[in-house]
């Protein structure tokens, strides 16, 4: 008799700025963030946030 386990972790992160984010000192003081905020919202550009996907599979068992 024994057991085995498979754990699958899936995580997604995105770098999109909303109104609350852009008002924070760390974002408003850097031109890059202000430009990115504008590009995401101006209808002629409509740049989408970029996504980072993580996945980890952990298999354990005792036999």
N, CA, C and O atoms as a Tripos MOL2 file, in Angstrom:
@<TRIPOS>MOLECULE
protein
  252   251    63     0     0
PROTEIN
NO_CHARGES

@<TRIPOS>ATOM
      1 N           0.8480   -1.1730    0.0000 N.3       1 UNK1
      2 CA          0.0000    0.0000    0.0000 C.3       1 UNK1
      3 C           0.8980    1.2430    0.0000 C.2       1 UNK1
      4 O           1.9180    1.2630    0.6890 O.2       1 UNK1
      5 N           0.5450    2.2390   -0.7350 N.am      2 UNK2
      6 CA          1.3230    3.4700   -0.8230 C.3       2 UNK2
      7 C           0.4640    4.6150   -1.3360 C.2       2 UNK2
      8 O          -0.7480    4.4750   -1.5050 O.2       2 UNK2
      9 N           1.0820    5.7020   -1.5720 N.am      3 UNK3
     10 CA          0.3540    6.8560   -2.0820 C.3       3 UNK3
     11 C           1.2660    7.6490   -2.9990 C.2       3 UNK3
     12 O           2.4910    7.5500   -2.9280 O.2       3 UNK3
     13 N           0.6520    8.4240   -3.8480 N.am      4 UNK4
     14 CA          1.3960    9.3650   -4.6640 C.3       4 UNK4
     15 C           0.5190   10.5870   -4.9100 C.2       4 UNK4
     16 O          -0.7100   10.5130   -4.8870 O.2       4 UNK4
     17 N           1.1720   11.6840   -5.1400 N.am      5 UNK5
     18 CA          0.4690   12.9620   -5.2930 C.3       5 UNK5
     19 C           1.0920   13.7410   -6.4430 C.2       5 UNK5
     20 O           2.3050   13.7190   -6.6480 O.2       5 UNK5
     21 N           0.2470   14.4170   -7.1740 N.am      6 UNK6
     22 CA          0.7110   15.3530   -8.1820 C.3       6 UNK6
     23 C           0.0850   16.7130   -7.8880 C.2       6 UNK6
     24 O          -1.1370   16.8600   -7.8960 O.2       6 UNK6
     25 N           0.9290   17.6970   -7.6300 N.am      7 UNK7
     26 CA          0.4720   19.0670   -7.4110 C.3       7 UNK7
     27 C           0.8190   19.8870   -8.6390 C.2       7 UNK7
     28 O           1.9580   19.8670   -9.1070 O.2       7 UNK7
     29 N          -0.1540   20.6020   -9.1550 N.am      8 UNK8
     30 CA          0.0740   21.4590  -10.3170 C.3       8 UNK8
     31 C          -0.2560   22.8960   -9.9110 C.2       8 UNK8
     32 O          -1.3850   23.2090   -9.5330 O.2       8 UNK8
     33 N           0.7380   23.7420   -9.9970 N.am      9 UNK9
     34 CA          0.5660   25.1620   -9.6940 C.3       9 UNK9
     35 C           0.5590   25.9230  -11.0130 C.2       9 UNK9
     36 O           1.4700   25.7810  -11.8290 O.2       9 UNK9
     37 N          -0.4650   26.7230  -11.2120 N.am     10 UNK10
     38 CA         -0.5200   27.5950  -12.3850 C.3      10 UNK10
     39 C          -0.7830   29.0080  -11.8860 C.2      10 UNK10
     40 O          -1.7420   29.2530  -11.1550 O.2      10 UNK10
     41 N           0.0810   29.9340  -12.2910 N.am     11 UNK11
     42 CA         -0.0250   31.3110  -11.8530 C.3      11 UNK11
     43 C           0.1180   32.2090  -13.0740 C.2      11 UNK11
     44 O           0.9090   31.9290  -13.9740 O.2      11 UNK11
     45 N          -0.6490   33.2810  -13.0930 N.am     12 UNK12
     46 CA         -0.5360   34.2420  -14.1850 C.3      12 UNK12
     47 C          -0.4000   35.6370  -13.5790 C.2      12 UNK12
     48 O          -1.1010   35.9880  -12.6300 O.2      12 UNK12
     49 N           0.4950   36.4060  -14.1330 N.am     13 UNK13
     50 CA          0.6910   37.7770  -13.7110 C.3      13 UNK13
     51 C           0.5620   38.6570  -14.9450 C.2      13 UNK13
     52 O           0.9140   38.2390  -16.0480 O.2      13 UNK13
     53 N           0.0650   39.8580  -14.7660 N.am     14 UNK14
     54 CA         -0.0110   40.7880  -15.8930 C.3      14 UNK14
     55 C           0.5150   42.1400  -15.4520 C.2      14 UNK14
     56 O           0.4420   42.5140  -14.2820 O.2      14 UNK14
     57 N           1.0390   42.8460  -16.4120 N.am     15 UNK15
     58 CA          1.5280   44.1830  -16.1210 C.3      15 UNK15
     59 C           0.6210   45.1740  -16.8140 C.2      15 UNK15
     60 O           0.9210   45.6620  -17.9040 O.2      15 UNK15
     61 N          -0.4840   45.4610  -16.1690 N.am     16 UNK16
     62 CA         -1.4130   46.4720  -16.6360 C.3      16 UNK16
     63 C          -1.5990   47.4750  -15.5170 C.2      16 UNK16
     64 O          -1.6030   47.1060  -14.3420 O.2      16 UNK16
     65 N          -1.7510   48.7270  -15.8680 N.am     17 UNK17
     66 CA         -1.9140   49.7650  -14.8620 C.3      17 UNK17
     67 C          -3.3420   50.2920  -14.8960 C.2      17 UNK17
     68 O          -3.8980   50.5430  -15.9650 O.2      17 UNK17
     69 N          -3.9240   50.4540  -13.7210 N.am     18 UNK18
     70 CA         -5.2300   51.0790  -13.6530 C.3      18 UNK18
     71 C          -5.0950   52.4430  -12.9720 C.2      18 UNK18
     72 O          -3.9900   52.8560  -12.6230 O.2      18 UNK18
     73 N          -6.2000   53.1300  -12.7870 N.am     19 UNK19
     74 CA         -6.1870   54.4750  -12.2150 C.3      19 UNK19
     75 C          -5.5470   54.4860  -10.8200 C.2      19 UNK19
     76 O          -4.7730   55.3880  -10.5000 O.2      19 UNK19
     77 N          -5.8660   53.5020  -10.0050 N.am     20 UNK20
     78 CA         -5.3080   53.4470   -8.6470 C.3      20 UNK20
     79 C          -3.7930   53.2830   -8.6960 C.2      20 UNK20
     80 O          -3.0730   53.9190   -7.9260 O.2      20 UNK20
     81 N          -3.3070   52.4270   -9.6030 N.am     21 UNK21
     82 CA         -1.8600   52.2140   -9.7260 C.3      21 UNK21
     83 C          -1.1340   53.4850  -10.1340 C.2      21 UNK21
     84 O          -0.1430   53.8670   -9.5130 O.2      21 UNK21
     85 N          -1.6260   54.1360  -11.1720 N.am     22 UNK22
     86 CA         -0.8910   55.2630  -11.7520 C.3      22 UNK22
     87 C          -0.8280   56.4580  -10.8030 C.2      22 UNK22
     88 O           0.0250   57.3310  -10.9680 O.2      22 UNK22
     89 N          -1.7100   56.5080   -9.8200 N.am     23 UNK23
     90 CA         -1.6840   57.6000   -8.8440 C.3      23 UNK23
     91 C          -0.6520   57.3850   -7.7430 C.2      23 UNK23
     92 O          -0.3680   58.3070   -6.9780 O.2      23 UNK23
     93 N          -0.0910   56.1910   -7.6530 N.am     24 UNK24
     94 CA          0.9260   55.9080   -6.6300 C.3      24 UNK24
     95 C           2.2590   56.5570   -7.0310 C.2      24 UNK24
     96 O           2.6060   56.6290   -8.2100 O.2      24 UNK24
     97 N           2.9870   57.0230   -6.0230 N.am     25 UNK25
     98 CA          4.2460   57.7340   -6.2770 C.3      25 UNK25
     99 C           5.2200   56.9330   -7.1220 C.2      25 UNK25
    100 O           5.8800   57.4840   -8.0030 O.2      25 UNK25
    101 N           5.3140   55.6450   -6.8630 N.am     26 UNK26
    102 CA          6.3040   54.8380   -7.5920 C.3      26 UNK26
    103 C           6.0310   54.8160   -9.0970 C.2      26 UNK26
    104 O           6.9670   54.7230   -9.8910 O.2      26 UNK26
    105 N           4.7730   54.9000   -9.4950 N.am     27 UNK27
    106 CA          4.4310   54.8570  -10.9150 C.3      27 UNK27
    107 C           4.3860   56.2400  -11.5460 C.2      27 UNK27
    108 O           4.8530   56.4150  -12.6710 O.2      27 UNK27
    109 N           3.8410   57.2130  -10.8550 N.am     28 UNK28
    110 CA          3.6700   58.5400  -11.4430 C.3      28 UNK28
    111 C           5.0010   59.2490  -11.6610 C.2      28 UNK28
    112 O           5.1060   60.1250  -12.5200 O.2      28 UNK28
    113 N           6.0220   58.8730  -10.8830 N.am     29 UNK29
    114 CA          7.3130   59.5510  -10.9840 C.3      29 UNK29
    115 C           8.2080   59.0190  -12.1000 C.2      29 UNK29
    116 O           9.2580   59.6000  -12.3720 O.2      29 UNK29
    117 N           7.8190   57.9500  -12.7380 N.am     30 UNK30
    118 CA          8.6270   57.3910  -13.8260 C.3      30 UNK30
    119 C           7.8660   57.5160  -15.1460 C.2      30 UNK30
    120 O           6.7410   57.0340  -15.2750 O.2      30 UNK30
    121 N           8.4910   58.1620  -16.1110 N.am     31 UNK31
    122 CA          7.8500   58.4220  -17.4010 C.3      31 UNK31
    123 C           7.3860   57.1300  -18.0800 C.2      31 UNK31
    124 O           6.3200   57.1020  -18.6950 O.2      31 UNK31
    125 N           8.1740   56.0720  -17.9720 N.am     32 UNK32
    126 CA          7.8230   54.8060  -18.6110 C.3      32 UNK32
    127 C           6.4140   54.3560  -18.2200 C.2      32 UNK32
    128 O           5.6360   53.9370  -19.0770 O.2      32 UNK32
    129 N           6.0830   54.4430  -16.9300 N.am     33 UNK33
    130 CA          4.7760   53.9960  -16.4540 C.3      33 UNK33
    131 C           3.6610   54.8940  -16.9610 C.2      33 UNK33
    132 O           2.5800   54.4130  -17.3020 O.2      33 UNK33
    133 N           3.9170   56.2050  -17.0120 N.am     34 UNK34
    134 CA          2.8970   57.1220  -17.5340 C.3      34 UNK34
    135 C           2.6300   56.8460  -19.0150 C.2      34 UNK34
    136 O           1.4820   56.8630  -19.4580 O.2      34 UNK34
    137 N           3.6870   56.5940  -19.7690 N.am     35 UNK35
    138 CA          3.5280   56.2770  -21.1980 C.3      35 UNK35
    139 C           2.7810   54.9580  -21.3630 C.2      35 UNK35
    140 O           1.8750   54.8650  -22.1910 O.2      35 UNK35
    141 N           3.1450   53.9440  -20.5920 N.am     36 UNK36
    142 CA          2.4700   52.6430  -20.6750 C.3      36 UNK36
    143 C           0.9880   52.7770  -20.3220 C.2      36 UNK36
    144 O           0.1460   52.1570  -20.9720 O.2      36 UNK36
    145 N           0.6600   53.5620  -19.3190 N.am     37 UNK37
    146 CA         -0.7220   53.8190  -18.9270 C.3      37 UNK37
    147 C          -1.4940   54.4380  -20.0910 C.2      37 UNK37
    148 O          -2.6140   54.0240  -20.3890 O.2      37 UNK37
    149 N          -0.8950   55.4230  -20.7400 N.am     38 UNK38
    150 CA         -1.5280   56.0860  -21.8810 C.3      38 UNK38
    151 C          -1.7350   55.1150  -23.0460 C.2      38 UNK38
    152 O          -2.8130   55.0710  -23.6400 O.2      38 UNK38
    153 N          -0.7060   54.3440  -23.3660 N.am     39 UNK39
    154 CA         -0.8080   53.4100  -24.4950 C.3      39 UNK39
    155 C          -1.8840   52.3540  -24.2710 C.2      39 UNK39
    156 O          -2.5070   51.8920  -25.2270 O.2      39 UNK39
    157 N          -2.1060   51.9720  -23.0250 N.am     40 UNK40
    158 CA         -3.1360   50.9810  -22.7250 C.3      40 UNK40
    159 C          -4.5380   51.5360  -22.9260 C.2      40 UNK40
    160 O          -5.4630   50.7830  -23.2280 O.2      40 UNK40
    161 N          -4.7050   52.8390  -22.7630 N.am     41 UNK41
    162 CA         -6.0450   53.4060  -22.7540 C.3      41 UNK41
    163 C          -6.4280   54.1980  -23.9940 C.2      41 UNK41
    164 O          -7.6180   54.3330  -24.2780 O.2      41 UNK41
    165 N          -5.4770   54.7200  -24.7370 N.am     42 UNK42
    166 CA         -5.7940   55.5060  -25.9200 C.3      42 UNK42
    167 C          -6.3530   54.5800  -26.9890 C.2      42 UNK42
    168 O          -5.6940   53.6190  -27.3860 O.2      42 UNK42
    169 N          -7.5620   54.8630  -27.4550 N.am     43 UNK43
    170 CA         -8.2770   53.9180  -28.3210 C.3      43 UNK43
    171 C          -7.5610   53.6120  -29.6470 C.2      43 UNK43
    172 O          -7.7740   52.5460  -30.2230 O.2      43 UNK43
    173 N          -6.7250   54.5200  -30.1320 N.am     44 UNK44
    174 CA         -6.0110   54.2430  -31.3870 C.3      44 UNK44
    175 C          -4.8230   53.3060  -31.1950 C.2      44 UNK44
    176 O          -4.2950   52.7630  -32.1660 O.2      44 UNK44
    177 N          -4.4000   53.1170  -29.9410 N.am     45 UNK45
    178 CA         -3.3070   52.1920  -29.6680 C.3      45 UNK45
    179 C          -3.8280   50.9240  -29.0140 C.2      45 UNK45
    180 O          -3.6150   49.8270  -29.5310 O.2      45 UNK45
    181 N          -4.4980   51.0600  -27.8970 N.am     46 UNK46
    182 CA         -5.0830   49.9330  -27.1510 C.3      46 UNK46
    183 C          -4.0880   48.7950  -26.9280 C.2      46 UNK46
    184 O          -4.4090   47.6310  -27.1700 O.2      46 UNK46
    185 N          -2.9090   49.1220  -26.4770 N.am     47 UNK47
    186 CA         -1.9350   48.0970  -26.1370 C.3      47 UNK47
    187 C          -2.4860   47.2780  -24.9800 C.2      47 UNK47
    188 O          -3.0740   47.8300  -24.0510 O.2      47 UNK47
    189 N          -2.3030   45.9990  -25.0310 N.am     48 UNK48
    190 CA         -2.7800   45.1150  -23.9750 C.3      48 UNK48
    191 C          -1.6530   44.8550  -22.9860 C.2      48 UNK48
    192 O          -0.4790   44.8620  -23.3560 O.2      48 UNK48
    193 N          -2.0160   44.6260  -21.7280 N.am     49 UNK49
    194 CA         -0.9830   44.2630  -20.7610 C.3      49 UNK49
    195 C          -0.2750   42.9860  -21.2030 C.2      49 UNK49
    196 O          -0.8780   42.1250  -21.8440 O.2      49 UNK49
    197 N           0.9960   42.8660  -20.8620 N.am     50 UNK50
    198 CA          1.6700   41.6220  -21.1900 C.3      50 UNK50
    199 C           1.5510   40.6610  -20.0210 C.2      50 UNK50
    200 O           1.5420   41.0610  -18.8560 O.2      50 UNK50
    201 N           1.4610   39.4010  -20.3570 N.am     51 UNK51
    202 CA          1.2080   38.3660  -19.3660 C.3      51 UNK51
    203 C           2.4420   37.5040  -19.1670 C.2      51 UNK51
    204 O           3.2020   37.2480  -20.1000 O.2      51 UNK51
    205 N           2.6210   37.0700  -17.9470 N.am     52 UNK52
    206 CA          3.6510   36.1020  -17.6040 C.3      52 UNK52
    207 C           2.9390   34.9080  -16.9930 C.2      52 UNK52
    208 O           2.1770   35.0570  -16.0380 O.2      52 UNK52
    209 N           3.1810   33.7340  -17.5350 N.am     53 UNK53
    210 CA          2.5600   32.5110  -17.0440 C.3      53 UNK53
    211 C           3.6100   31.6360  -16.3840 C.2      53 UNK53
    212 O           4.7070   31.4530  -16.9120 O.2      53 UNK53
    213 N           3.2620   31.1030  -15.2330 N.am     54 UNK54
    214 CA          4.1320   30.1880  -14.5040 C.3      54 UNK54
    215 C           3.3960   28.8680  -14.3150 C.2      54 UNK54
    216 O           2.1850   28.8370  -14.0970 O.2      54 UNK54
    217 N           4.1430   27.7970  -14.4010 N.am     55 UNK55
    218 CA          3.5500   26.4970  -14.0970 C.3      55 UNK55
    219 C           4.6260   25.6150  -13.4800 C.2      55 UNK55
    220 O           5.7660   25.5830  -13.9430 O.2      55 UNK55
    221 N           4.2420   24.9010  -12.4270 N.am     56 UNK56
    222 CA          5.1500   23.9590  -11.7780 C.3      56 UNK56
    223 C           4.3790   22.6900  -11.4730 C.2      56 UNK56
    224 O           3.2340   22.7380  -11.0210 O.2      56 UNK56
    225 N           5.0020   21.5740  -11.7180 N.am     57 UNK57
    226 CA          4.3970   20.2790  -11.4170 C.3      57 UNK57
    227 C           5.3060   19.5800  -10.4160 C.2      57 UNK57
    228 O           6.5050   19.4200  -10.6440 O.2      57 UNK57
    229 N           4.7130   19.1710   -9.3110 N.am     58 UNK58
    230 CA          5.4500   18.4860   -8.2610 C.3      58 UNK58
    231 C           4.8270   17.1250   -8.0360 C.2      58 UNK58
    232 O           3.6550   17.0220   -7.6740 O.2      58 UNK58
    233 N           5.6050   16.0920   -8.2470 N.am     59 UNK59
    234 CA          5.1220   14.7210   -8.0380 C.3      59 UNK59
    235 C           5.8390   14.1420   -6.8330 C.2      59 UNK59
    236 O           7.0660   14.1740   -6.7410 O.2      59 UNK59
    237 N           5.0530   13.6160   -5.9180 N.am     60 UNK60
    238 CA          5.6210   12.9630   -4.7450 C.3      60 UNK60
    239 C           4.9590   11.6010   -4.5910 C.2      60 UNK60
    240 O           3.8770   11.3630   -5.1270 O.2      60 UNK60
    241 N           5.5830   10.7560   -3.8910 N.am     61 UNK61
    242 CA          4.9670    9.4540   -3.6710 C.3      61 UNK61
    243 C           5.7420    8.6260   -2.6580 C.2      61 UNK61
    244 O           6.9220    8.8550   -2.3920 O.2      61 UNK61
    245 N           5.0410    7.6760   -2.1170 N.am     62 UNK62
    246 CA          5.6430    6.7350   -1.1730 C.3      62 UNK62
    247 C           5.1030    5.3630   -1.5290 C.2      62 UNK62
    248 O           3.8930    5.1400   -1.5480 O.2      62 UNK62
    249 N           5.9960    4.4710   -1.8020 N.am     63 UNK63
    250 CA          5.5550    3.1390   -2.2530 C.3      63 UNK63
    251 C           6.0100    2.0820   -1.3060 C.2      63 UNK63
    252 O           5.7340    0.9010   -1.5180 O.2      63 UNK63
@<TRIPOS>BOND
     1     1     2 1
     2     2     3 1
     3     3     4 2
     4     3     5 am
     5     5     6 1
     6     6     7 1
     7     7     8 2
     8     7     9 am
     9     9    10 1
    10    10    11 1
    11    11    12 2
    12    11    13 am
    13    13    14 1
    14    14    15 1
    15    15    16 2
    16    15    17 am
    17    17    18 1
    18    18    19 1
    19    19    20 2
    20    19    21 am
    21    21    22 1
    22    22    23 1
    23    23    24 2
    24    23    25 am
    25    25    26 1
    26    26    27 1
    27    27    28 2
    28    27    29 am
    29    29    30 1
    30    30    31 1
    31    31    32 2
    32    31    33 am
    33    33    34 1
    34    34    35 1
    35    35    36 2
    36    35    37 am
    37    37    38 1
    38    38    39 1
    39    39    40 2
    40    39    41 am
    41    41    42 1
    42    42    43 1
    43    43    44 2
    44    43    45 am
    45    45    46 1
    46    46    47 1
    47    47    48 2
    48    47    49 am
    49    49    50 1
    50    50    51 1
    51    51    52 2
    52    51    53 am
    53    53    54 1
    54    54    55 1
    55    55    56 2
    56    55    57 am
    57    57    58 1
    58    58    59 1
    59    59    60 2
    60    59    61 am
    61    61    62 1
    62    62    63 1
    63    63    64 2
    64    63    65 am
    65    65    66 1
    66    66    67 1
    67    67    68 2
    68    67    69 am
    69    69    70 1
    70    70    71 1
    71    71    72 2
    72    71    73 am
    73    73    74 1
    74    74    75 1
    75    75    76 2
    76    75    77 am
    77    77    78 1
    78    78    79 1
    79    79    80 2
    80    79    81 am
    81    81    82 1
    82    82    83 1
    83    83    84 2
    84    83    85 am
    85    85    86 1
    86    86    87 1
    87    87    88 2
    88    87    89 am
    89    89    90 1
    90    90    91 1
    91    91    92 2
    92    91    93 am
    93    93    94 1
    94    94    95 1
    95    95    96 2
    96    95    97 am
    97    97    98 1
    98    98    99 1
    99    99   100 2
   100    99   101 am
   101   101   102 1
   102   102   103 1
   103   103   104 2
   104   103   105 am
   105   105   106 1
   106   106   107 1
   107   107   108 2
   108   107   109 am
   109   109   110 1
   110   110   111 1
   111   111   112 2
   112   111   113 am
   113   113   114 1
   114   114   115 1
   115   115   116 2
   116   115   117 am
   117   117   118 1
   118   118   119 1
   119   119   120 2
   120   119   121 am
   121   121   122 1
   122   122   123 1
   123   123   124 2
   124   123   125 am
   125   125   126 1
   126   126   127 1
   127   127   128 2
   128   127   129 am
   129   129   130 1
   130   130   131 1
   131   131   132 2
   132   131   133 am
   133   133   134 1
   134   134   135 1
   135   135   136 2
   136   135   137 am
   137   137   138 1
   138   138   139 1
   139   139   140 2
   140   139   141 am
   141   141   142 1
   142   142   143 1
   143   143   144 2
   144   143   145 am
   145   145   146 1
   146   146   147 1
   147   147   148 2
   148   147   149 am
   149   149   150 1
   150   150   151 1
   151   151   152 2
   152   151   153 am
   153   153   154 1
   154   154   155 1
   155   155   156 2
   156   155   157 am
   157   157   158 1
   158   158   159 1
   159   159   160 2
   160   159   161 am
   161   161   162 1
   162   162   163 1
   163   163   164 2
   164   163   165 am
   165   165   166 1
   166   166   167 1
   167   167   168 2
   168   167   169 am
   169   169   170 1
   170   170   171 1
   171   171   172 2
   172   171   173 am
   173   173   174 1
   174   174   175 1
   175   175   176 2
   176   175   177 am
   177   177   178 1
   178   178   179 1
   179   179   180 2
   180   179   181 am
   181   181   182 1
   182   182   183 1
   183   183   184 2
   184   183   185 am
   185   185   186 1
   186   186   187 1
   187   187   188 2
   188   187   189 am
   189   189   190 1
   190   190   191 1
   191   191   192 2
   192   191   193 am
   193   193   194 1
   194   194   195 1
   195   195   196 2
   196   195   197 am
   197   197   198 1
   198   198   199 1
   199   199   200 2
   200   199   201 am
   201   201   202 1
   202   202   203 1
   203   203   204 2
   204   203   205 am
   205   205   206 1
   206   206   207 1
   207   207   208 2
   208   207   209 am
   209   209   210 1
   210   210   211 1
   211   211   212 2
   212   211   213 am
   213   213   214 1
   214   214   215 1
   215   215   216 2
   216   215   217 am
   217   217   218 1
   218   218   219 1
   219   219   220 2
   220   219   221 am
   221   221   222 1
   222   222   223 1
   223   223   224 2
   224   223   225 am
   225   225   226 1
   226   226   227 1
   227   227   228 2
   228   227   229 am
   229   229   230 1
   230   230   231 1
   231   231   232 2
   232   231   233 am
   233   233   234 1
   234   234   235 1
   235   235   236 2
   236   235   237 am
   237   237   238 1
   238   238   239 1
   239   239   240 2
   240   239   241 am
   241   241   242 1
   242   242   243 1
   243   243   244 2
   244   243   245 am
   245   245   246 1
   246   246   247 1
   247   247   248 2
   248   247   249 am
   249   249   250 1
   250   250   251 1
   251   251   252 2
@<TRIPOS>SUBSTRUCTURE
     1 UNK1         2 RESIDUE 1 A UNK
     2 UNK2         6 RESIDUE 1 A UNK
     3 UNK3        10 RESIDUE 1 A UNK
     4 UNK4        14 RESIDUE 1 A UNK
     5 UNK5        18 RESIDUE 1 A UNK
     6 UNK6        22 RESIDUE 1 A UNK
     7 UNK7        26 RESIDUE 1 A UNK
     8 UNK8        30 RESIDUE 1 A UNK
     9 UNK9        34 RESIDUE 1 A UNK
    10 UNK10       38 RESIDUE 1 A UNK
    11 UNK11       42 RESIDUE 1 A UNK
    12 UNK12       46 RESIDUE 1 A UNK
    13 UNK13       50 RESIDUE 1 A UNK
    14 UNK14       54 RESIDUE 1 A UNK
    15 UNK15       58 RESIDUE 1 A UNK
    16 UNK16       62 RESIDUE 1 A UNK
    17 UNK17       66 RESIDUE 1 A UNK
    18 UNK18       70 RESIDUE 1 A UNK
    19 UNK19       74 RESIDUE 1 A UNK
    20 UNK20       78 RESIDUE 1 A UNK
    21 UNK21       82 RESIDUE 1 A UNK
    22 UNK22       86 RESIDUE 1 A UNK
    23 UNK23       90 RESIDUE 1 A UNK
    24 UNK24       94 RESIDUE 1 A UNK
    25 UNK25       98 RESIDUE 1 A UNK
    26 UNK26      102 RESIDUE 1 A UNK
    27 UNK27      106 RESIDUE 1 A UNK
    28 UNK28      110 RESIDUE 1 A UNK
    29 UNK29      114 RESIDUE 1 A UNK
    30 UNK30      118 RESIDUE 1 A UNK
    31 UNK31      122 RESIDUE 1 A UNK
    32 UNK32      126 RESIDUE 1 A UNK
    33 UNK33      130 RESIDUE 1 A UNK
    34 UNK34      134 RESIDUE 1 A UNK
    35 UNK35      138 RESIDUE 1 A UNK
    36 UNK36      142 RESIDUE 1 A UNK
    37 UNK37      146 RESIDUE 1 A UNK
    38 UNK38      150 RESIDUE 1 A UNK
    39 UNK39      154 RESIDUE 1 A UNK
    40 UNK40      158 RESIDUE 1 A UNK
    41 UNK41      162 RESIDUE 1 A UNK
    42 UNK42      166 RESIDUE 1 A UNK
    43 UNK43      170 RESIDUE 1 A UNK
    44 UNK44      174 RESIDUE 1 A UNK
    45 UNK45      178 RESIDUE 1 A UNK
    46 UNK46      182 RESIDUE 1 A UNK
    47 UNK47      186 RESIDUE 1 A UNK
    48 UNK48      190 RESIDUE 1 A UNK
    49 UNK49      194 RESIDUE 1 A UNK
    50 UNK50      198 RESIDUE 1 A UNK
    51 UNK51      202 RESIDUE 1 A UNK
    52 UNK52      206 RESIDUE 1 A UNK
    53 UNK53      210 RESIDUE 1 A UNK
    54 UNK54      214 RESIDUE 1 A UNK
    55 UNK55      218 RESIDUE 1 A UNK
    56 UNK56      222 RESIDUE 1 A UNK
    57 UNK57      226 RESIDUE 1 A UNK
    58 UNK58      230 RESIDUE 1 A UNK
    59 UNK59      234 RESIDUE 1 A UNK
    60 UNK60      238 RESIDUE 1 A UNK
    61 UNK61      242 RESIDUE 1 A UNK
    62 UNK62      246 RESIDUE 1 A UNK
    63 UNK63      250 RESIDUE 1 A UNK
